[in-house]
């Protein structure tokens, strides 16, 4: 096995994809290399750092948001093509490289369309105006008589036209308009319309380049041995058996640098991956694990969260004196809702190729969510200047937040610096799942009361480890975590509790590394919020939908819920043993609601149907909105009914997909996705559909069985 070199494309060929073309060259991912393929610098029109139109008519977009499956390689050029009046096929896309002139370049927080909606459209509109002005001057005509269409400026009255390429050089001499006129949404031809994903064929056939596909001349491979307790220190290394493996070059002590701390590790370096992996398995490392058997333990962590629930938290917001009102309330409830730690487990595990050269320059090829953050981290770690670092961003085979955490990249930097040659670091699936970082496990301590059949009091006490605190060291002891507090605030969820409401927070710290996971805290606290709203609705003897509408004056929320009720046929009479549950949550600027129907099956329940409704404001492609929402449904159900991450005595008990299960295709229920066209400013799409899924399922199970579930995950086949 040690001499086998298998690529993803080889695998796809063996699986039946036999008619593959040549792979896209790695240099194609860097703006500098790609832009050399178009016209000389003096013969182009450049609008801010993003758009270049050359004299042959080629239109190049520097995409500042890496694509990890969410579709930025279609969404971002769609914004440009709409304003520039060209088809998507005419836009060449290259990935930004982390340099400051491209601004924010991190794909995360469902931010790509939200943050680029105006900048990219304005750039396209500015280019259109400059090209139109140039053509009008050549024809000695008013610009108002000229129109852009299909890569040309036309004078419709005479039938004359000039291509963008013919106009680019002269247009580049004009001043860029500061406030170009944007198209009226009613005139959109691309935005909001179904358009084929032009990047799909290359991904299906294996021509697209992911991090694992990168092959650099002179490259060696490194497999990393991490401490089973994550933060352990190397006590001793026995490499005698490892050195017997053909292809192994050396064993070196290395380090895993996380944002908040550094742990020790050992790297097995070889001429090929199979030798590195075989050498890793043969390596014997003794670890000094200190006290981590006690501090890296999920049972102890959750015990601490339940203890914290007995005490007052740090107030984030309060309307009315909740404690007094709750103490005097006649009809009141108190509940605890728990969510587990979760791994990201993307199909493509963490990997990076780094070459730290003798002259101090650094070149990187990696599937990372943010080249700007990566540039910052690499410069800080290697003590080099930004101009010394060249980052080539490949496609990402999934990420969900994990690949914006650059421990794996810095491992490659350390090893390459030691060896002075390009090194490819690949984490195994076991590394990925057992080492973290994870979505933090959280507890929602809920209190509420009803008066005269209406929910009038509500307290959400959020408890757990803080991403802001652990990763960024940015949370004071007397400060409520701003990320999650904003998300569960009445300003975000729009619930108006007439008597009293409160949001509070307690930070329970852990040595288990945490970071954002798809929908970040919304996936944790949507569970507590929306299940407890249901509990209070039943206490008030009120239909859960009506109970929500009574305390939701916001028209967008109402529209989403009313649309959900219609599409899911909320008021239909169900047979005995069946039930429907709903939930609604706002995150990343979008409102999403879900209705799940379940029916009893043996000792458990079966998910019969999922209906989701999303109001994300203006959107680019309805097909992508639906695809992302379907992905959120799958991930949300998985997080509810499949394994969480647990640590006992410092060791992660899940190592691969056989223990950290993902919902399979044959388990996926029928799904319907509906979009509310509100015309509001763009919200996110990649994450907002997830938070309502688990609570809608929990509420449906209660409706069907009378069993109220408060702890995730649960066994859907055994609801006893």
XYZ file of C-alpha atoms in Angstrom:
720
model
C 0.000 0.000 0.000
C 2.843 2.393 0.708
C 3.404 3.193 -2.976
C -0.218 3.831 -3.884
C -1.058 7.399 -4.947
C -4.824 7.735 -5.290
C -6.461 11.032 -6.146
C -10.125 11.992 -5.928
C -10.285 12.050 -9.720
C -8.798 8.541 -9.902
C -11.500 7.386 -7.530
C -14.239 9.026 -9.606
C -12.855 7.445 -12.756
C -12.841 4.043 -11.108
C -16.411 4.652 -9.987
C -17.518 5.137 -13.585
C -16.763 8.757 -14.508
C -14.459 7.840 -17.378
C -14.615 10.860 -19.699
C -12.743 13.404 -17.621
C -10.848 16.345 -18.989
C -7.689 17.794 -17.514
C -7.948 19.212 -14.002
C -7.923 22.933 -13.582
C -4.415 24.093 -12.746
C -3.838 25.180 -9.190
C -2.543 28.543 -10.386
C -6.044 29.194 -11.667
C -7.148 29.905 -8.134
C -4.955 32.966 -7.663
C -5.930 36.369 -9.055
C -2.357 37.225 -10.045
C -1.907 34.101 -12.157
C -5.384 34.171 -13.651
C -5.279 37.811 -14.598
C -2.136 37.244 -16.638
C -4.321 35.272 -19.023
C -6.326 38.342 -19.969
C -5.196 41.563 -21.615
C -2.192 43.643 -20.562
C -2.828 45.940 -17.606
C -3.178 49.107 -19.681
C -5.874 47.586 -21.849
C -8.531 46.883 -19.260
C -11.257 48.518 -17.267
C -10.948 47.782 -13.566
C -13.786 48.677 -11.205
C -12.573 48.446 -7.604
C -10.656 45.241 -6.872
C -13.450 42.943 -7.995
C -14.095 43.463 -11.713
C -11.791 43.540 -14.723
C -13.015 43.843 -18.318
C -10.268 43.410 -20.896
C -10.089 44.559 -24.516
C -11.140 41.140 -25.797
C -14.377 41.418 -23.831
C -13.443 38.948 -21.096
C -15.084 39.796 -17.786
C -13.237 38.602 -14.694
C -14.708 38.663 -11.213
C -12.479 38.259 -8.180
C -14.785 36.346 -5.844
C -14.064 37.339 -2.235
C -16.022 34.461 -0.693
C -14.717 30.872 -0.920
C -17.199 28.238 -2.018
C -17.773 25.392 0.423
C -20.930 24.140 -1.242
C -23.134 27.134 -0.466
C -22.916 28.399 -4.049
C -20.884 31.609 -3.823
C -19.321 30.856 -7.209
C -22.757 31.382 -8.719
C -24.378 33.858 -6.348
C -21.631 36.491 -6.423
C -21.181 36.586 -10.240
C -24.984 36.722 -10.580
C -24.950 40.070 -8.788
C -22.362 41.349 -11.255
C -23.930 39.857 -14.374
C -27.327 41.364 -13.507
C -26.045 44.941 -13.375
C -23.567 44.495 -16.210
C -26.237 43.006 -18.493
C -24.328 39.845 -19.407
C -25.080 36.153 -18.994
C -23.419 34.160 -16.231
C -21.453 32.182 -18.812
C -19.495 35.322 -19.702
C -18.078 35.883 -16.210
C -14.717 34.289 -15.385
C -14.331 33.728 -11.652
C -11.080 33.718 -9.702
C -10.769 33.469 -5.958
C -9.394 36.288 -3.828
C -6.138 35.655 -1.997
C -6.627 37.296 1.382
C -5.115 40.658 0.522
C -6.739 43.613 2.228
C -7.944 45.318 -0.944
C -10.651 42.664 -1.321
C -12.184 43.467 2.070
C -13.922 40.779 4.092
C -13.272 37.406 2.455
C -14.646 34.902 4.933
C -17.552 32.659 4.024
C -19.470 32.376 7.257
C -22.484 33.730 9.053
C -24.528 33.377 5.844
C -22.939 36.648 4.813
C -21.857 36.345 1.176
C -24.935 37.755 -0.556
C -25.885 39.925 2.431
C -22.548 41.747 2.466
C -21.844 41.742 -1.269
C -25.372 42.613 -2.411
C -24.576 46.310 -2.786
C -20.769 46.354 -3.404
C -20.834 43.920 -6.341
C -23.999 45.382 -7.840
C -22.582 48.907 -7.560
C -19.375 47.764 -9.228
C -21.329 46.226 -12.096
C -23.547 49.293 -12.425
C -20.502 51.580 -12.397
C -18.857 49.565 -15.170
C -22.084 49.668 -17.185
C -22.315 53.450 -16.835
C -18.667 53.945 -17.830
C -19.031 51.714 -20.882
C -22.279 53.456 -21.864
C -20.702 56.901 -21.491
C -17.724 55.837 -23.607
C -19.928 54.486 -26.385
C -22.112 57.632 -26.359
C -19.039 59.837 -26.723
C -17.785 57.826 -29.686
C -21.139 58.152 -31.403
C -21.615 61.728 -30.270
C -24.979 60.801 -28.809
C -26.669 61.305 -25.434
C -25.912 58.438 -23.045
C -29.636 58.195 -22.377
C -30.118 56.815 -25.891
C -27.655 53.981 -25.314
C -28.371 50.715 -23.516
C -26.313 47.773 -22.293
C -27.300 44.323 -23.434
C -25.473 41.000 -23.773
C -21.954 42.379 -23.444
C -22.512 45.296 -25.792
C -23.634 48.914 -25.720
C -26.373 49.489 -28.254
C -27.886 52.529 -29.906
C -31.254 50.965 -30.615
C -32.471 53.702 -32.968
C -29.634 53.127 -35.439
C -28.793 49.511 -34.581
C -25.155 50.421 -33.872
C -23.305 48.506 -31.161
C -19.873 48.253 -29.562
C -18.639 45.361 -27.457
C -17.420 45.880 -23.918
C -13.974 44.828 -25.106
C -13.936 47.566 -27.740
C -14.842 50.142 -25.092
C -12.777 48.901 -22.137
C -9.565 50.837 -22.767
C -11.229 54.251 -23.179
C -13.696 53.545 -20.379
C -10.807 52.868 -18.002
C -9.787 56.547 -18.323
C -13.068 57.786 -16.857
C -13.680 58.501 -13.207
C -15.563 55.679 -11.528
C -19.100 56.821 -10.572
C -19.562 57.005 -6.823
C -23.329 56.463 -6.938
C -24.169 54.520 -10.108
C -27.826 53.871 -10.787
C -28.804 50.331 -9.860
C -31.408 48.338 -11.738
C -34.952 48.333 -10.424
C -35.700 44.864 -8.986
C -38.707 44.580 -11.305
C -36.237 44.565 -14.203
C -34.059 41.753 -12.830
C -33.326 39.010 -15.333
C -30.959 36.890 -13.224
C -31.434 37.817 -9.572
C -34.403 35.999 -8.097
C -34.660 33.702 -11.112
C -33.778 30.056 -11.528
C -30.385 29.637 -13.206
C -28.359 26.479 -13.636
C -25.333 26.085 -11.398
C -22.544 26.297 -13.982
C -20.026 24.869 -11.513
C -21.849 21.568 -11.007
C -20.481 19.605 -14.021
C -16.848 20.084 -12.979
C -17.648 19.019 -9.418
C -19.515 15.933 -10.533
C -16.856 14.816 -12.995
C -13.920 15.520 -10.697
C -12.353 18.356 -12.667
C -12.913 20.837 -9.851
C -9.949 21.231 -7.524
C -10.429 20.699 -3.796
C -7.740 20.861 -1.155
C -7.164 17.125 -1.222
C -6.478 17.334 -4.983
C -3.488 19.670 -4.658
C -0.183 18.254 -5.847
C 2.864 20.528 -5.758
C 6.294 19.504 -7.130
C 8.623 18.303 -4.383
C 5.757 17.945 -1.913
C 5.931 15.558 1.033
C 3.042 14.301 3.161
C 2.506 14.595 6.887
C 0.148 12.580 9.086
C -0.324 14.021 12.567
C -0.490 12.135 15.847
C -2.546 14.169 18.306
C -3.046 13.509 21.981
C -6.215 11.461 22.650
C -6.964 14.044 25.371
C -6.442 16.918 22.899
C -4.194 19.086 25.090
C -1.635 16.517 26.234
C 2.105 17.045 26.047
C 4.562 14.647 24.437
C 6.394 12.652 27.126
C 8.328 10.322 24.809
C 8.382 9.078 21.207
C 9.304 5.599 19.972
C 9.732 5.820 16.207
C 11.545 2.542 15.646
C 8.619 0.776 13.932
C 7.649 3.896 12.008
C 11.103 4.184 10.434
C 10.718 0.667 9.037
C 7.835 1.819 6.832
C 8.958 2.329 3.244
C 8.533 5.958 2.256
C 8.728 7.460 5.747
C 11.304 10.263 5.799
C 11.278 11.455 9.379
C 9.325 11.986 12.576
C 9.232 15.452 14.079
C 7.594 16.987 17.110
C 5.157 19.654 16.020
C 2.353 21.738 17.501
C -1.326 22.388 17.063
C -1.947 26.105 17.470
C -5.554 26.916 18.314
C -6.765 30.491 18.821
C -6.766 30.181 22.602
C -3.905 27.741 23.273
C -1.249 25.504 21.713
C -1.027 21.730 22.117
C 1.807 19.403 21.216
C 1.652 16.823 18.437
C 3.919 14.576 16.377
C 4.177 14.503 12.579
C 5.147 11.521 10.453
C 6.563 12.840 7.175
C 6.701 10.594 4.105
C 6.969 10.605 0.345
C 3.310 9.620 -0.011
C 0.162 9.700 2.078
C -0.177 5.961 2.572
C 3.326 5.713 3.996
C 2.690 8.674 6.292
C -0.548 7.085 7.532
C 1.034 3.652 8.019
C 3.949 5.261 9.832
C 1.539 7.178 12.062
C -0.208 3.958 13.050
C 3.125 2.371 13.925
C 4.320 5.322 16.010
C 4.322 4.995 19.795
C 3.839 8.232 21.705
C 3.543 8.522 25.474
C 1.534 11.541 26.593
C 1.559 13.636 29.705
C -2.148 14.421 29.955
C -2.088 16.371 33.193
C -5.572 16.850 34.655
C -7.444 16.687 31.337
C -9.169 13.418 32.249
C -11.282 15.537 34.601
C -11.549 18.821 32.696
C -12.295 17.315 29.267
C -15.464 15.510 30.298
C -18.970 16.228 29.025
C -20.824 14.746 32.019
C -18.961 17.067 34.380
C -19.531 20.002 32.049
C -23.289 19.501 31.849
C -23.504 18.922 35.595
C -21.926 22.366 35.973
C -24.496 23.898 33.603
C -27.398 22.498 35.649
C -25.805 23.862 38.820
C -25.493 27.246 37.124
C -29.217 27.120 36.299
C -29.937 27.301 40.036
C -28.301 30.725 40.224
C -28.859 34.120 38.644
C -27.108 34.751 35.367
C -25.718 37.958 33.896
C -28.584 40.052 32.540
C -28.567 40.926 28.868
C -32.030 42.441 28.732
C -35.046 42.656 30.994
C -38.465 44.226 30.533
C -40.445 44.441 33.746
C -39.289 42.748 36.949
C -39.392 39.149 35.799
C -38.433 37.506 39.108
C -41.202 39.274 41.006
C -43.814 38.652 38.310
C -42.812 34.992 38.007
C -42.921 34.445 41.769
C -46.457 35.818 41.914
C -47.720 34.108 38.754
C -50.414 31.468 39.171
C -49.885 29.535 35.917
C -46.162 29.130 35.340
C -43.591 26.645 34.067
C -39.879 25.962 34.442
C -37.919 23.657 32.120
C -34.394 22.824 31.006
C -33.477 22.162 27.384
C -30.101 20.616 26.582
C -28.136 20.427 23.323
C -24.931 18.355 22.912
C -21.475 19.093 21.611
C -21.332 18.385 17.873
C -18.524 17.805 15.381
C -18.637 19.491 11.972
C -17.525 16.308 10.175
C -17.311 17.714 6.619
C -16.866 15.085 3.926
C -13.453 16.557 3.077
C -11.407 16.499 6.290
C -8.964 19.280 7.157
C -5.929 19.546 4.902
C -3.408 22.094 3.662
C -0.291 22.373 1.539
C 2.256 24.922 2.730
C 5.688 25.828 1.410
C 7.783 28.011 3.712
C 10.723 28.879 1.486
C 14.339 29.649 2.297
C 13.831 33.319 1.436
C 11.034 33.632 3.989
C 8.228 33.723 1.451
C 5.269 31.411 1.970
C 2.847 29.827 -0.466
C -0.329 28.071 0.640
C -2.906 25.885 -1.100
C -5.823 25.085 1.164
C -9.610 24.701 1.499
C -10.189 27.557 3.921
C -13.304 29.613 4.563
C -11.480 32.921 4.812
C -8.206 33.769 3.064
C -8.142 37.092 4.912
C -8.303 35.407 8.315
C -5.806 32.787 7.139
C -3.399 35.509 6.009
C -3.705 37.195 9.394
C -3.110 33.940 11.280
C -0.193 32.795 9.121
C 1.547 36.160 9.322
C 1.129 36.220 13.072
C 2.353 32.654 13.476
C 5.353 32.772 11.132
C 6.169 36.425 11.891
C 6.129 37.396 8.212
C 4.569 40.294 6.317
C 1.400 39.919 4.229
C 3.311 40.604 1.027
C 5.443 37.519 1.737
C 2.430 35.185 1.743
C 0.570 33.889 -1.295
C -2.686 32.041 -0.601
C -4.361 29.817 -3.173
C -7.886 28.995 -2.023
C -9.293 25.741 -3.365
C -12.876 24.607 -3.242
C -14.006 23.243 0.105
C -15.641 19.852 0.453
C -17.880 21.102 3.240
C -16.896 23.141 6.287
C -19.868 24.351 8.390
C -17.540 26.716 10.246
C -14.684 24.278 10.852
C -12.359 25.510 8.114
C -12.294 29.057 9.434
C -10.398 27.629 12.429
C -6.832 27.334 11.178
C -5.088 24.882 13.496
C -4.536 22.417 10.634
C -3.092 25.176 8.436
C -0.656 26.315 11.100
C 0.437 22.713 11.652
C 1.442 22.622 7.986
C 3.228 25.966 8.405
C 5.256 24.649 11.339
C 6.284 21.436 9.593
C 7.164 23.162 6.329
C 9.242 25.734 8.202
C 11.168 22.905 9.813
C 11.692 21.028 6.533
C 11.925 23.990 4.109
C 9.869 22.131 1.527
C 6.191 21.945 0.565
C 4.255 19.795 3.005
C 0.762 18.406 2.635
C -0.951 17.856 5.978
C -4.071 15.687 5.956
C -6.207 15.032 8.993
C -7.905 11.650 9.119
C -11.611 11.381 9.898
C -10.597 10.257 13.386
C -8.520 13.424 13.840
C -11.444 15.512 12.644
C -14.000 14.020 15.017
C -11.894 13.392 18.134
C -9.914 16.639 18.175
C -12.589 19.266 17.614
C -13.309 22.103 17.790
C -17.006 21.472 18.349
C -20.320 23.209 18.559
C -20.543 23.866 22.291
C -23.020 21.881 24.320
C -25.535 24.285 25.869
C -28.339 24.431 28.390
C -31.431 26.619 28.180
C -33.008 27.263 31.565
C -36.525 28.412 30.740
C -39.143 30.089 32.906
C -42.468 31.542 31.854
C -46.065 32.197 32.780
C -49.434 32.778 31.202
C -52.279 35.100 32.135
C -55.844 34.965 30.819
C -54.910 32.344 28.243
C -51.962 34.318 26.809
C -48.180 33.971 27.158
C -47.127 37.087 29.080
C -43.866 36.155 30.832
C -40.712 34.588 29.423
C -37.138 34.128 30.679
C -34.382 32.457 28.659
C -31.249 31.770 30.726
C -28.537 30.606 28.311
C -25.748 28.561 29.903
C -22.520 27.118 28.524
C -19.133 27.813 26.999
C -18.715 31.015 25.022
C -17.131 31.109 21.577
C -16.415 34.792 22.109
C -14.807 33.956 25.426
C -12.805 30.856 24.542
C -11.799 31.491 20.923
C -11.427 35.263 21.009
C -10.773 35.773 24.745
C -13.199 38.657 24.448
C -15.757 38.104 27.199
C -15.622 39.616 30.666
C -16.922 37.648 33.650
C -19.724 40.142 34.223
C -20.691 40.390 30.539
C -23.392 38.444 28.700
C -22.175 36.779 25.501
C -23.319 39.294 22.861
C -23.636 36.796 19.999
C -26.130 34.472 21.585
C -27.844 37.115 23.687
C -28.713 39.170 20.630
C -30.030 36.059 18.920
C -32.477 35.160 21.700
C -33.392 38.754 22.504
C -36.902 40.092 21.966
C -35.367 42.520 19.488
C -34.509 39.545 17.288
C -37.312 37.056 17.910
C -39.953 39.853 18.012
C -42.044 38.134 20.669
C -43.828 40.728 22.787
C -44.461 39.368 26.277
C -46.821 41.894 27.785
C -45.907 41.529 31.464
C -42.200 40.665 31.754
C -39.348 39.125 29.787
C -35.689 38.490 30.427
C -32.563 37.167 28.704
C -29.623 36.161 30.885
C -26.362 34.283 30.507
C -23.905 32.179 32.506
C -20.510 31.183 31.148
C -19.579 27.615 32.095
C -16.041 27.094 30.832
C -14.493 23.924 29.501
C -11.191 22.670 28.084
C -13.117 21.094 25.200
C -12.331 23.357 22.209
C -15.401 25.024 20.703
C -16.187 27.146 17.677
C -19.129 28.131 15.478
C -21.154 25.355 13.830
C -23.828 25.768 11.173
C -26.178 28.504 12.478
C -23.892 28.954 15.525
C -25.876 29.487 18.750
C -29.238 29.537 16.986
C -29.020 25.752 16.632
C -28.640 25.463 20.408
C -31.128 28.007 21.651
C -33.853 27.683 19.043
C -34.457 24.280 20.678
C -35.137 25.759 24.110
C -36.984 28.852 22.936
C -39.432 27.240 20.549
C -40.156 24.104 22.564
C -40.834 26.190 25.672
C -43.122 28.548 23.744
C -45.060 25.391 22.871
C -45.141 24.336 26.512
C -46.549 27.705 27.517
C -49.093 27.568 24.688
C -50.400 24.263 26.030
C -50.426 25.686 29.556
C -52.583 28.508 28.176
C -54.777 25.884 26.431
C -54.049 27.623 23.168
C -53.183 26.313 19.703
C -49.365 26.686 19.340
C -49.703 28.686 16.112
C -52.339 31.032 17.533
C -50.348 31.460 20.735
C -47.360 32.640 18.711
C -49.354 34.961 16.475
C -50.865 36.619 19.541
C -47.431 37.740 20.736
C -45.879 38.417 17.337
C -46.884 41.862 16.060
C -44.129 41.847 13.426
C -45.699 41.531 9.963
C -42.831 39.548 8.414
C -42.983 36.945 11.176
C -46.741 36.757 10.818
C -46.511 36.271 7.071
C -43.985 33.462 7.468
C -46.136 31.653 10.033
C -49.351 32.169 8.079
C -47.674 30.860 4.924
C -46.416 27.852 6.876
C -49.892 27.173 8.238
C -51.319 27.247 4.722
C -48.624 25.150 3.040
C -48.471 22.585 5.841
C -52.258 22.419 6.189
C -51.834 23.122 9.893
C -55.526 22.861 10.760
C -56.184 19.486 9.156
C -57.512 16.766 11.435
C -54.900 14.053 11.892
C -55.479 10.405 12.765
C -54.771 9.164 16.279
C -51.031 8.781 16.851
C -50.026 11.543 14.429
C -49.045 15.094 15.257
C -47.668 18.323 13.871
C -45.203 20.692 15.447
C -44.087 24.159 14.456
C -41.229 26.492 15.285
C -39.981 29.847 14.010
C -36.629 31.539 14.464
C -34.789 34.508 13.023
C -31.060 34.288 12.392
C -28.587 35.937 10.036
C -31.210 38.402 8.859
C -33.732 35.776 7.723
C -36.890 34.375 9.267
C -37.437 30.646 8.945
C -40.320 28.513 10.179
C -40.881 24.788 10.023
C -43.760 22.353 10.434
C -42.988 18.666 10.904
C -45.555 15.888 10.824
C -44.847 12.619 12.655
C -46.765 9.415 13.344
C -46.290 6.672 15.890
C -44.301 3.695 14.649
C -43.745 0.770 17.009
C -42.112 2.265 20.112
C -41.008 5.407 18.327
C -42.181 7.802 15.642
C -41.692 8.264 11.920
C -41.107 11.673 10.335
C -43.756 11.861 7.641
C -43.120 15.303 6.189
C -41.170 18.524 6.676
C -42.427 21.862 5.401
C -40.122 24.873 5.712
C -40.858 28.501 4.909
C -38.141 31.133 4.684
C -38.199 34.899 4.254
C -34.654 35.833 3.327
C -35.538 39.133 1.661
C -34.093 39.500 -1.814
C -32.323 36.344 -2.966
C -30.254 35.393 -5.992
C -31.471 31.967 -7.026
C -34.593 30.272 -5.604
C -33.144 26.866 -6.417
C -30.139 27.575 -4.201
C -32.381 28.873 -1.401
C -34.275 25.599 -1.519
C -31.119 23.498 -1.709
C -29.614 25.238 1.307
C -32.849 24.861 3.256
C -33.006 21.161 2.403
C -29.438 20.842 3.677
C -30.484 22.598 6.866
C -33.374 20.181 7.321
C -31.066 17.190 6.966
C -28.484 18.664 9.318
C -31.117 19.829 11.794
C -32.780 16.405 12.001
C -29.360 14.754 12.252
C -28.476 17.007 15.178
C -31.750 16.062 16.872
C -31.779 12.286 16.491
C -28.199 11.176 15.812
C -25.159 10.999 18.067
C -23.697 13.950 19.869
C -20.071 14.259 20.915
C -19.269 12.964 24.384
C -16.024 12.908 26.355
C -15.356 10.504 29.212
C -12.128 10.734 31.201
C -10.724 13.113 28.608
C -11.308 10.867 25.580
C -13.811 11.495 22.779
C -16.089 8.470 22.542
C -16.890 8.992 18.846
C -14.188 8.401 16.235
C -15.822 8.117 12.808
C -19.156 8.127 11.008
C -20.086 4.731 12.469
C -20.374 6.440 15.865
C -21.052 10.024 14.810
C -23.881 9.254 12.432
C -25.234 11.457 9.665
C -28.766 11.003 8.379
C -28.706 8.910 5.225
C -30.653 9.379 2.018
C -33.056 6.549 2.777
C -33.890 8.214 6.116
C -34.656 11.631 4.647
C -38.348 12.539 4.870
C -40.332 14.280 2.112
C -39.570 17.999 2.170
C -41.305 21.110 0.885
C -39.591 24.496 0.787
C -41.499 27.746 0.288
C -40.014 31.219 -0.088
C -41.776 34.367 1.047
C -40.967 37.210 -1.357
C -40.909 40.088 1.100
C -38.640 42.409 -0.884
C -36.654 43.081 2.297
C -32.900 43.544 2.354
C -31.084 40.249 1.700
C -30.730 37.900 4.625
C -28.712 34.726 4.917
C -29.672 31.380 3.413
C -26.959 28.869 4.353
C -27.900 28.682 8.037
C -31.298 30.188 8.988
C -33.293 27.126 7.946
C -31.672 24.964 10.634
C -32.722 26.401 14.041
C -36.481 25.645 13.747
C -35.984 21.988 12.747
C -35.274 20.310 16.111
C -37.961 22.222 18.048
C -40.556 21.592 15.337
C -39.736 17.891 15.593
C -39.871 17.930 19.389
C -43.207 19.735 19.325
C -44.575 17.275 16.756
C -43.575 14.326 18.920
C -45.397 15.891 21.871
C -48.491 16.410 19.716
C -48.434 12.767 18.595
C -47.404 11.028 21.813
C -47.811 13.423 24.732
C -44.113 12.945 25.478
C -42.179 16.204 25.959
C -38.518 15.764 25.008
C -36.059 18.284 26.423
C -32.647 16.786 25.749
C -30.924 16.335 22.399
C -30.191 13.975 20.837
C -33.014 11.503 21.356
C -33.737 8.090 19.880
C -36.590 8.589 17.444
C -37.218 4.837 17.444
C -37.722 4.716 21.190
C -39.953 7.519 22.457
C -40.996 5.802 25.678
